[in-house]
CSV table of C-alpha atoms and ligand atoms in Angstrom, one decimal:
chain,number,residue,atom,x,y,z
R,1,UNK,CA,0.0,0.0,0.0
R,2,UNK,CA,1.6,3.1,-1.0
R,3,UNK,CA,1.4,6.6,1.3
R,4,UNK,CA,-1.3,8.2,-0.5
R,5,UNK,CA,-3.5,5.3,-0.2
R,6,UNK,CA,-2.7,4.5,3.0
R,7,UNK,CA,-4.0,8.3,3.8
R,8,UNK,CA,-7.2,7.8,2.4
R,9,UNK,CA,-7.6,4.6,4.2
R,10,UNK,CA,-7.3,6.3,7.1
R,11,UNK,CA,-10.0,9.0,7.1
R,12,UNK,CA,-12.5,8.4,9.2
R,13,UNK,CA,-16.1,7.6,8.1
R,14,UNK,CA,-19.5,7.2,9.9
R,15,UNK,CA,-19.9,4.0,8.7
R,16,UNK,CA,-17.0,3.2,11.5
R,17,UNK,CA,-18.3,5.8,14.1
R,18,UNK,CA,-21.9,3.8,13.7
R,19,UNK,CA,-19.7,0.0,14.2
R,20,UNK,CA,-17.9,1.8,17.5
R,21,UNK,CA,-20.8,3.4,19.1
R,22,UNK,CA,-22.9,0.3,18.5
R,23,UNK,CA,-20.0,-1.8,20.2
R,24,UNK,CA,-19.6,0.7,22.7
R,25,UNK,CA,-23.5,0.6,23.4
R,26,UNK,CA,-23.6,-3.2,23.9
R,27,UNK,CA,-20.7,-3.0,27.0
R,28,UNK,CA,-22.7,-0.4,28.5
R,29,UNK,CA,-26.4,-1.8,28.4
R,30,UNK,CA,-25.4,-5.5,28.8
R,31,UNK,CA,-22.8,-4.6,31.0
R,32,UNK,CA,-24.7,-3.2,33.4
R,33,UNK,CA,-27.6,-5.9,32.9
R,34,UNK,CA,-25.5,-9.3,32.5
R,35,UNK,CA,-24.3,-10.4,36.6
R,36,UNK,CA,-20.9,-11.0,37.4
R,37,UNK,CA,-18.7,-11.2,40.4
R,38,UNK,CA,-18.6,-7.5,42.3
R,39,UNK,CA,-15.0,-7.0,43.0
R,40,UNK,CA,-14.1,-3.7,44.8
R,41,UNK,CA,-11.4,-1.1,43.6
R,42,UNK,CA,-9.2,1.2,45.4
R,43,UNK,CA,-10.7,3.8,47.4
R,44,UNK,CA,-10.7,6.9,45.8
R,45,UNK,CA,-10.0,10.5,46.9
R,46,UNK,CA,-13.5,11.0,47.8
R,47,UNK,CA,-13.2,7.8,49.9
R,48,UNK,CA,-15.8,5.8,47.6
R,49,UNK,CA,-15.3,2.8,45.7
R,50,UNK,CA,-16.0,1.5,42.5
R,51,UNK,CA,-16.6,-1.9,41.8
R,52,UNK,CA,-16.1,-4.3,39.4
R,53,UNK,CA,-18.2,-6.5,37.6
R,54,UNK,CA,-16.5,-9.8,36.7
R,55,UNK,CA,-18.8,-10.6,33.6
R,56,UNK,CA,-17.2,-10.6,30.4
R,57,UNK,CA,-16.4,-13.8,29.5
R,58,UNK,CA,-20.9,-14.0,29.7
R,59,UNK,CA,-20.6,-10.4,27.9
R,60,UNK,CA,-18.1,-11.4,25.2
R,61,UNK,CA,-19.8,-15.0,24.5
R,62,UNK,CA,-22.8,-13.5,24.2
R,63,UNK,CA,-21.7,-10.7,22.1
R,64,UNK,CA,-20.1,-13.0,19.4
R,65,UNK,CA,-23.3,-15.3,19.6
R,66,UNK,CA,-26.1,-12.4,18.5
R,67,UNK,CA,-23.4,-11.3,16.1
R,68,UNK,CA,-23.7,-14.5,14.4
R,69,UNK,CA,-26.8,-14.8,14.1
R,70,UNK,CA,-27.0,-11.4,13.0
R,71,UNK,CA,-24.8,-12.4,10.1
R,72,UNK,CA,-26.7,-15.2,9.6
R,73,UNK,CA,-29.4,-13.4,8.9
R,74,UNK,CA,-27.9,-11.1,6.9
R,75,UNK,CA,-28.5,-8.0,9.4
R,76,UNK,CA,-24.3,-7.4,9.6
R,77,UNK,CA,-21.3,-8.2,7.2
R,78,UNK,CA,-18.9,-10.6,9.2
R,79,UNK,CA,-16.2,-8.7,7.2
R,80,UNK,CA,-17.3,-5.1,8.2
R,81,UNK,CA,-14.4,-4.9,10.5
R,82,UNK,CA,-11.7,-6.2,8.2
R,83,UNK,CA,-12.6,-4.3,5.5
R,84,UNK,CA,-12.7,-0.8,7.3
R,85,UNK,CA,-9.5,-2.1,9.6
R,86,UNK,CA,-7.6,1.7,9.0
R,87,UNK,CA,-10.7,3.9,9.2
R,88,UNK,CA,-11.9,2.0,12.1
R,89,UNK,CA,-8.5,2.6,13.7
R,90,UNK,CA,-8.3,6.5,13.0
R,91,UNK,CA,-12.0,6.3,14.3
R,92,UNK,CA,-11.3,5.1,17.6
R,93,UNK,CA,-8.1,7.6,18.0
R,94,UNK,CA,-10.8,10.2,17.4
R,95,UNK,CA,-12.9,8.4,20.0
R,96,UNK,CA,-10.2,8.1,22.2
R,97,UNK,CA,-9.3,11.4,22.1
R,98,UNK,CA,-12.6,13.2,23.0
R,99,UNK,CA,-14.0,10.6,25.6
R,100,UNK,CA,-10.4,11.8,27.6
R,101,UNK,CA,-11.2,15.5,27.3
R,102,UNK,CA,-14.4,14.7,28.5
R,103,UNK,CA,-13.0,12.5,31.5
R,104,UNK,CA,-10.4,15.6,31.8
R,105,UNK,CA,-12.8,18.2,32.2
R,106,UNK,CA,-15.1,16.1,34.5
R,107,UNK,CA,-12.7,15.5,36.5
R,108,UNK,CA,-11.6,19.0,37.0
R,109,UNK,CA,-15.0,19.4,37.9
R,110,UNK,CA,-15.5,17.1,40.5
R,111,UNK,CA,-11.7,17.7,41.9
R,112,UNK,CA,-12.2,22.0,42.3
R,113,UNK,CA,-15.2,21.1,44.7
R,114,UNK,CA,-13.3,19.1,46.5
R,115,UNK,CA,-10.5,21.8,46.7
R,116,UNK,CA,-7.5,19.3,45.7
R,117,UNK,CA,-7.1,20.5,42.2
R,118,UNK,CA,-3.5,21.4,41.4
R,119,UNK,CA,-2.6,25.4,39.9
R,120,UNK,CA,-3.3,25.0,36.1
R,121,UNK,CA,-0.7,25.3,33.8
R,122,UNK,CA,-0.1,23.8,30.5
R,123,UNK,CA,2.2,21.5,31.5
R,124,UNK,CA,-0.6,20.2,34.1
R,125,UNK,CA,-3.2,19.9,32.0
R,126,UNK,CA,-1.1,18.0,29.6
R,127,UNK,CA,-0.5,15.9,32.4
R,128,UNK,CA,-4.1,15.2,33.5
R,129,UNK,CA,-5.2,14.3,30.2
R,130,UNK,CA,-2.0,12.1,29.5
R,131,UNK,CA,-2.5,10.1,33.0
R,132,UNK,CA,-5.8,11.1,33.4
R,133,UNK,CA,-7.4,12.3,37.3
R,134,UNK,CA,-9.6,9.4,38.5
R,135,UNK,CA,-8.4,6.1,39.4
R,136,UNK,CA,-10.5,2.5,38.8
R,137,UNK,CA,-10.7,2.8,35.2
R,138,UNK,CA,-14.3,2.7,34.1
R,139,UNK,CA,-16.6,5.2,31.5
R,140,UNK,CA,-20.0,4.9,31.4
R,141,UNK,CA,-19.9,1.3,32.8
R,142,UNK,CA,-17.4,0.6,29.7
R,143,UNK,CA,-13.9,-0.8,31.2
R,144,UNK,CA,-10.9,-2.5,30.3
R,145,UNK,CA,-12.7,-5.2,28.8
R,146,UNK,CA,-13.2,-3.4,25.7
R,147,UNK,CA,-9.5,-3.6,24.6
R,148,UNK,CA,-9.7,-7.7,24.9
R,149,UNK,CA,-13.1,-7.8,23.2
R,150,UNK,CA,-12.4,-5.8,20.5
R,151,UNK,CA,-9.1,-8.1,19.9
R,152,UNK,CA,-10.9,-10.9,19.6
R,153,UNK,CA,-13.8,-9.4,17.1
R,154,UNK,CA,-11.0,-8.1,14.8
R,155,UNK,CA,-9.7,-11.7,14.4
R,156,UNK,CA,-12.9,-12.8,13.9
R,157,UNK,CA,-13.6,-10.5,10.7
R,158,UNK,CA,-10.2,-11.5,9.2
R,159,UNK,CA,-11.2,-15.2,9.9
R,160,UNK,CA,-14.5,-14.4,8.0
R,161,UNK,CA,-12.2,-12.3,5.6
R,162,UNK,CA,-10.3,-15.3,5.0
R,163,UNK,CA,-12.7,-17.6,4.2
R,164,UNK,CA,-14.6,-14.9,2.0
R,165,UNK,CA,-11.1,-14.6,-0.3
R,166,UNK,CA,-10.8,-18.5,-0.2
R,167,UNK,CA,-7.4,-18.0,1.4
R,168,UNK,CA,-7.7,-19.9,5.0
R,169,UNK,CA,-4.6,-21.3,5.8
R,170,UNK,CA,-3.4,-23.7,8.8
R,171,UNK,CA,-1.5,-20.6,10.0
R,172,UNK,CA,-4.8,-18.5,10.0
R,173,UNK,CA,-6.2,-21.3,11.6
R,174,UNK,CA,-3.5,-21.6,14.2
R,175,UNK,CA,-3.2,-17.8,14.9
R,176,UNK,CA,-6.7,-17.6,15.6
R,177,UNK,CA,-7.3,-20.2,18.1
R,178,UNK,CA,-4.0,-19.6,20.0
R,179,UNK,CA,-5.5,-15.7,20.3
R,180,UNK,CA,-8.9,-16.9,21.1
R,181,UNK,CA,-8.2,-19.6,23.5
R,182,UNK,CA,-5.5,-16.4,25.0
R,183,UNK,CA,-8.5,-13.7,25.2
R,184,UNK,CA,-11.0,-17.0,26.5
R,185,UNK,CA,-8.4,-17.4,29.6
R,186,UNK,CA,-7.9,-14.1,30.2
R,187,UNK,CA,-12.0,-13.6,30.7
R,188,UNK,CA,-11.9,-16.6,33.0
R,189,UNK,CA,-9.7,-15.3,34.5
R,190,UNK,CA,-10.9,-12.2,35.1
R,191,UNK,CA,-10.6,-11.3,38.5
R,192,UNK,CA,-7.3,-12.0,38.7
R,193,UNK,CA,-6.9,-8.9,36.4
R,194,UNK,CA,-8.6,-6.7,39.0
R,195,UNK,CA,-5.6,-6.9,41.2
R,196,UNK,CA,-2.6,-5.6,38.3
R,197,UNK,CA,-1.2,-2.7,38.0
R,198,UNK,CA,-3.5,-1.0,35.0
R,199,UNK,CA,-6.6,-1.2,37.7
R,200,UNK,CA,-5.0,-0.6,40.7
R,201,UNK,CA,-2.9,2.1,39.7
R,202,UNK,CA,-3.5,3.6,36.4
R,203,UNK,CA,-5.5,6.6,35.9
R,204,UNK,CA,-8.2,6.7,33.4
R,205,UNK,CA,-6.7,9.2,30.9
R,206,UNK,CA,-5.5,9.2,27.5
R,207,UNK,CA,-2.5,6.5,27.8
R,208,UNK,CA,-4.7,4.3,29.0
R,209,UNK,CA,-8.1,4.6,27.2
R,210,UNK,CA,-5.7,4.8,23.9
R,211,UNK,CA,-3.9,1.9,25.0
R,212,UNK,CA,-7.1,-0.5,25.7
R,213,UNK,CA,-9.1,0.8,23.2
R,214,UNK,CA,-6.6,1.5,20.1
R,215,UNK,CA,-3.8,0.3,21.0
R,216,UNK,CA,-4.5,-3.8,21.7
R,217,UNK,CA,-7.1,-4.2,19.0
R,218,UNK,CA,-5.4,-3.0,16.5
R,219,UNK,CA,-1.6,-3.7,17.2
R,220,UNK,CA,-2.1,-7.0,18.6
R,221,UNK,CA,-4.1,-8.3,15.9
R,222,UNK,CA,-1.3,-7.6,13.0
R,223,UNK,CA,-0.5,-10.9,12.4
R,224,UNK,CA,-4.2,-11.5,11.0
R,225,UNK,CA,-4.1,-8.8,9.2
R,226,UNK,CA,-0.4,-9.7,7.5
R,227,UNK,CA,-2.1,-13.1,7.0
R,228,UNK,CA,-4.8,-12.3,4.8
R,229,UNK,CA,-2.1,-11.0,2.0
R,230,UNK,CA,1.0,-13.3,2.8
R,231,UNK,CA,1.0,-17.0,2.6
R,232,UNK,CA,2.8,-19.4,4.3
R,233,UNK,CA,3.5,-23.1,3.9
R,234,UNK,CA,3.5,-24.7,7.6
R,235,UNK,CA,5.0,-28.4,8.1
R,236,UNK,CA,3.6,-31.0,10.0
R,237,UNK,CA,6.8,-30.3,12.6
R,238,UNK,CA,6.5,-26.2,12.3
R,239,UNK,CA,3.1,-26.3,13.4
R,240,UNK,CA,3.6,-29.0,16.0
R,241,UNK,CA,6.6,-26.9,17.7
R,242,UNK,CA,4.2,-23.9,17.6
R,243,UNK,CA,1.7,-25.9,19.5
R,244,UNK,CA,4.2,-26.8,22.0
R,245,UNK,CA,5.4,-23.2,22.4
R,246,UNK,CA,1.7,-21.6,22.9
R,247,UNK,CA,1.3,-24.5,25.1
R,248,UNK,CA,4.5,-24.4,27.4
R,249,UNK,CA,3.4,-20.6,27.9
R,250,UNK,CA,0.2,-21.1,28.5
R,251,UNK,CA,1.2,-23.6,31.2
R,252,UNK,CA,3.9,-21.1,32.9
R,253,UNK,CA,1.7,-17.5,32.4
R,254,UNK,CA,-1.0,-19.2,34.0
R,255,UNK,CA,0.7,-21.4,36.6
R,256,UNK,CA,2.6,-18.2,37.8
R,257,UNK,CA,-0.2,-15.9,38.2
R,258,UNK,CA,-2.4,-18.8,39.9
R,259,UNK,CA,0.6,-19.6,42.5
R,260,UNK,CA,0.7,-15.7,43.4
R,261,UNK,CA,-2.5,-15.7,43.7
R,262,UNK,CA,-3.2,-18.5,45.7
R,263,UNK,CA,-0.2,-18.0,47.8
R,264,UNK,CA,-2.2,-14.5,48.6
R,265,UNK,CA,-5.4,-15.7,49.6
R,266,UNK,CA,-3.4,-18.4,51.9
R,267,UNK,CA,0.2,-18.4,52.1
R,268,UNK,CA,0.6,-22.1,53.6
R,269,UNK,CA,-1.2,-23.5,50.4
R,270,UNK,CA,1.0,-26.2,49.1
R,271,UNK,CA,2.9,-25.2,45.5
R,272,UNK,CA,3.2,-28.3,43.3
R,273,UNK,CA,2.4,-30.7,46.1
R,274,UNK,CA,5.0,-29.4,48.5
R,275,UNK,CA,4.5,-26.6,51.1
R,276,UNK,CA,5.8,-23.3,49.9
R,277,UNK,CA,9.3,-22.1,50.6
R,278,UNK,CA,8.1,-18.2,52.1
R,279,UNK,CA,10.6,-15.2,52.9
R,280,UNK,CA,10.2,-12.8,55.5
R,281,UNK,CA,6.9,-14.7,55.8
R,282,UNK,CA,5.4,-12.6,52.6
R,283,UNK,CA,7.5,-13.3,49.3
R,284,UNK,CA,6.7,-16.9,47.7
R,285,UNK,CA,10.4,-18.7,46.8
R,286,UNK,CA,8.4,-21.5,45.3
R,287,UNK,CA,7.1,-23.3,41.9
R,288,UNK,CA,7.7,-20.5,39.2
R,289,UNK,CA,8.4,-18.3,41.9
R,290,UNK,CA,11.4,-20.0,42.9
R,291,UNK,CA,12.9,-20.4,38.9
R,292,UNK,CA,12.5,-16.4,38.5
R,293,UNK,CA,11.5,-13.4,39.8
R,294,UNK,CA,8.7,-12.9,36.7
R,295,UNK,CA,8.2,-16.1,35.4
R,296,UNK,CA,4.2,-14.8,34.5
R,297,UNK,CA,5.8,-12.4,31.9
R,298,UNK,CA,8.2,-15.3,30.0
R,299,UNK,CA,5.0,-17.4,29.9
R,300,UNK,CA,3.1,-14.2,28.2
R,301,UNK,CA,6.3,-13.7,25.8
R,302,UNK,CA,6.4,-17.6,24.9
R,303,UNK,CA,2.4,-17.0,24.0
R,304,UNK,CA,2.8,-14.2,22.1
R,305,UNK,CA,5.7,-15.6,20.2
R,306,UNK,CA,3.5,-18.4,19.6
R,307,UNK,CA,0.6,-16.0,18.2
R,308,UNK,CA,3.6,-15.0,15.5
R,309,UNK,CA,5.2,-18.2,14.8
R,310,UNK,CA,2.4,-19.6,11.9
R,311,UNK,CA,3.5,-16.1,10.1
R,312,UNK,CA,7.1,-17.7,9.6
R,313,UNK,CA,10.1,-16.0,9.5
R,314,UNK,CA,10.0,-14.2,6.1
R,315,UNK,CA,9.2,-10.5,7.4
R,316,UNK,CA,9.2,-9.1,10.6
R,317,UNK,CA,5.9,-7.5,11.0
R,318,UNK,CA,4.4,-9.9,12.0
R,319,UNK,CA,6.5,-10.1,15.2
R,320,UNK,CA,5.7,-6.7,16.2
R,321,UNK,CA,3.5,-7.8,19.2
R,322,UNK,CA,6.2,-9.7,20.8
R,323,UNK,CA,8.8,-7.5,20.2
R,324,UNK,CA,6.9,-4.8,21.9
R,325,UNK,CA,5.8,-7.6,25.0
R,326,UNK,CA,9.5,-7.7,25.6
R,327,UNK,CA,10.4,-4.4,25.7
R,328,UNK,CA,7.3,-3.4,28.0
R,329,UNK,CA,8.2,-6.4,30.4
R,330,UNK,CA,11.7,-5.4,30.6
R,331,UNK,CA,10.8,-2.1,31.2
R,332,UNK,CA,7.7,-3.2,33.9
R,333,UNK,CA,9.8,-5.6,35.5
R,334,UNK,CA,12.5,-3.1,36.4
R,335,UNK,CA,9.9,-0.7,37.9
R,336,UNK,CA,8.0,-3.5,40.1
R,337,UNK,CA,11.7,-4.9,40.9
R,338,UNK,CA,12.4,-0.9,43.0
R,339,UNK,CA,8.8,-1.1,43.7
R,340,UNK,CA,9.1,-4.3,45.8
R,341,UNK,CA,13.1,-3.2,47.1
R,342,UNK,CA,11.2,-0.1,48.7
R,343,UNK,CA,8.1,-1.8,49.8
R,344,UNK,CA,10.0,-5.2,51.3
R,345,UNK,CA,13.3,-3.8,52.0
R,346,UNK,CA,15.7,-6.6,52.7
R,347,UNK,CA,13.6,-9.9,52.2
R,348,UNK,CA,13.3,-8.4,48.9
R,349,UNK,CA,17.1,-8.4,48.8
R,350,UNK,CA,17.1,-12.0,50.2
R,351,UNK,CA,14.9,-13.1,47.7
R,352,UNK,CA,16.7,-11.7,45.2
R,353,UNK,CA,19.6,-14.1,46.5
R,354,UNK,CA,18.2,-17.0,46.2
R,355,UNK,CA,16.4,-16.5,42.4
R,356,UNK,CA,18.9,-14.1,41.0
R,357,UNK,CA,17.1,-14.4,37.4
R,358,UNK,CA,14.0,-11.8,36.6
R,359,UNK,CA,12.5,-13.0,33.8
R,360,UNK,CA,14.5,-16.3,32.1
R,361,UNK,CA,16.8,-18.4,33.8
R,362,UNK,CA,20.2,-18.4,33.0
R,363,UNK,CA,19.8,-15.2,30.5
R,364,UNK,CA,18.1,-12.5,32.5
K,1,NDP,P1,2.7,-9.3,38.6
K,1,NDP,O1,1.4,-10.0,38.5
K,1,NDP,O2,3.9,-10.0,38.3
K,1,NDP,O3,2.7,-8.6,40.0
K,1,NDP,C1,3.9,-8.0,40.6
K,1,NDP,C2,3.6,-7.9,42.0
K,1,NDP,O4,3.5,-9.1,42.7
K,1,NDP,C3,4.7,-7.2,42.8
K,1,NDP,O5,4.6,-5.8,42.7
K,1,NDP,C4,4.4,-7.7,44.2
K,1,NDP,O6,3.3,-7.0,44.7
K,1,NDP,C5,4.0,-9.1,44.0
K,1,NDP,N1,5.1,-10.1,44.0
K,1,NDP,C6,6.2,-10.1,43.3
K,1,NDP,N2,7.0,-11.2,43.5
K,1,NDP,C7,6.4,-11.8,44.5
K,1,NDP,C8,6.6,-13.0,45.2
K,1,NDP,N3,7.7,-13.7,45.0
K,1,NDP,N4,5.8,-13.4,46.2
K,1,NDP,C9,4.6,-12.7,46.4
K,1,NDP,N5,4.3,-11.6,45.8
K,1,NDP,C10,5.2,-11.1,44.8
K,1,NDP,O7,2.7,-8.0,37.6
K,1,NDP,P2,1.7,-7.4,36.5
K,1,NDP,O8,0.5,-6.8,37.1
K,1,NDP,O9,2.7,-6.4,35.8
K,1,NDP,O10,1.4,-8.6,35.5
K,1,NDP,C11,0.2,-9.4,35.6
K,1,NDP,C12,0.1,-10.3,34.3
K,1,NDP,O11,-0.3,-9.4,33.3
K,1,NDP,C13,1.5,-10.9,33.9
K,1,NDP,O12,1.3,-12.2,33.6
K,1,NDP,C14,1.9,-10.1,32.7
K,1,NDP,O13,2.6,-10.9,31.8
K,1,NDP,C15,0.5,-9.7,32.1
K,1,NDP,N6,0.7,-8.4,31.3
K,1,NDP,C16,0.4,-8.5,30.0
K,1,NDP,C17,0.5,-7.4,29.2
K,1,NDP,C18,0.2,-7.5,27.7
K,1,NDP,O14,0.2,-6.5,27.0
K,1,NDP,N7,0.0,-8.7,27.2
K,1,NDP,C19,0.9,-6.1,29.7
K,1,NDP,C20,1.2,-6.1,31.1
K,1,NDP,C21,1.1,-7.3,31.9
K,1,NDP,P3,2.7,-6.9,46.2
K,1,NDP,O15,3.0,-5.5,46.6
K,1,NDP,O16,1.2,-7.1,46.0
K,1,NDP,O17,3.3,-8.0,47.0
């Protein structure tokens, strides 16, 4: 695609606005219909809490169900998404962008009543809207959720894309189930996601809502997209070595983040049959725990190698998602790792003793 057509690809059309806000419309009337799990946030500056509710793997299922039928019944276009994928992504910047200054604004609102709103100068309000002023990320009931969702209905339109051109390949095939079964797990699983760092500490401005709602979608679904006009040849042995890889990092992303977790709720649960070696009675030295410091994010980079691998190895664009997993884990890791130094002092330099790697032993 050459610049001038990639520039007309991008400008934005109501056709796309009408696809967002009807997507957009769904989280927030189902969202608020469908039960789930209430978990609380953090206290705010007000001193109320928001909760959340623990329902999209009901939301999402759903969701993909009525827009089946839907296509079915000729109502939608299962390809409406993959063949508007540039103006939908200039669409949602746009979206992105306003529903911030809203927040902004709002928020100033709600802070000068309460008195604790800093002196405004450009380089604050720059600030506020980057970073955003309220914590527990949620907008109209809409929260991070969207991001994932949206992932997952992108694929789905190249898969239908796909099969439209009479192109489906094995590593069409392959890409979509490891990123379905990924974004499956991580609804699941949901809860657990309450407790990381986006919820717990992120504010709800433009990084954020850019990065859920533009920025995973789009970026993380590349490989589809590079898919419908590449082909690739898998063997029998490629594709069983890519199974083995999404399935090896399935085992350790999950397995990590369960033993934390677990180890939190009740620190004398036994880790793979044994009781857990503790530190300072706090920090877990055991299972994954014990083999590095952030075992949960080799297990995410072996999946989201595995997500790239049935692209093969003749371009790298593909592999943009889990080049930029590495570089944002490296980076995350080494702010948690002066995070936890602060917060547990010196069992977090005895634990450091006794698993010396961060993310992959016997490399780093
Ligand atoms: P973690 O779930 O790894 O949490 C780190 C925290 O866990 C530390 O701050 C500390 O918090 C606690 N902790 C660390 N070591 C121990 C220990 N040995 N024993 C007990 N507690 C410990 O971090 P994230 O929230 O960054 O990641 C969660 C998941 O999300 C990961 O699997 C990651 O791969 C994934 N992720 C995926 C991204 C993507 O784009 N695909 C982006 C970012 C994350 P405390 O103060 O509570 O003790």
């Amino acid at each position: 695609m050459d610049l001038s057509s990639l520039l007309q690809a991008l400008i934005p059309s109501w056709n796309s606005a009408y696809l967002l806000l009807g997507f957009f419309a769904y989280l927030a009337i189902a969202g608020s219909i469908v039960l789930g799990k209430l978990v609380p946030g953090v206290v705010l500056a007000d001193g109320t809490r928001l909760h959340y509710r623990c329902n999209g793997l009901v939301l999402l299922l759903l969701l993909v169900a009525l827009l089946g039928i839907s296509a079915k019944m000729d109502f939608v276009s299962p390809t409406a998404i993959s063949e508007r994928g540039f103006e939908l992504l200039s669409t949602t910047f746009i979206f992105s962008f306003l529903v911030t200054l809203a927040l902004y604004f709002a928020g100033c609102k709600s802070q000068s009543k309460s008195s604790s709103l800093k002196p405004h100068t450009t380089g604050n309000l720059i600030h506020d809207w980057w970073f955003g002023i309220q914590l527990n990320p949620q907008f109209m009931g809409i929260d991070l959720k969207a991001g994932m969702m949206g992932w997952l209905l992108i694929n789905l339109s190249v898969l239908a894309k796909s099969i439209q051109d009479g192109t489906l390949s094995k590593s069409m095939i392959l890409f979509q189930i490891f990123c379905a079964l990924y974004i499956l797990d991580y609804f699941v699983h949901e809860e657990y996601m309450t407790s990381t760092w986006d919820i717990i500490a992120e504010r709800l401005g433009f990084m954020l809502v850019f990065g859920d709602l533009v920025w995973i979608p789009f970026t993380f679904s590349i490989q589809g997209w590079w898919l419908l006009a590449n082909e690739v040849e898998l063997t029998t042995t490629t594709i069983i070595a890519n199974c083995l890889v999404f399935l090896i990092g399935y085992m350790v992303f999950r397995g990590a983040n369960k033993q934390k977790h677990v180890f939190k709720k009740n620190p004398k649960a036994p880790i793979w049959g044994k009781p857990p070696k503790v530190i300072g009675g706090k920090l877990l030295a055991s299972g994954y725990w014990g083999i590095a410091r952030h075992c949960n994010y080799l297990g995410d980079l072996l999946l989201a190698l595995s997500f790239s691998l049935p692209c093969g190895i003749s371009s790298p664009v593909p592999y943009f998602y889990p080049i930029y997993l590495l570089i944002l884990l490296i980076w995350r890791e080494r702010r948690d790792e002066s995070r936890c130094a602060k917060k547990y002092k010196e069992i977090w330099t005895e634990y450091r003793k006794l698993v010396p790697w961060r993310i992959l032993p016997y490399v780093y």
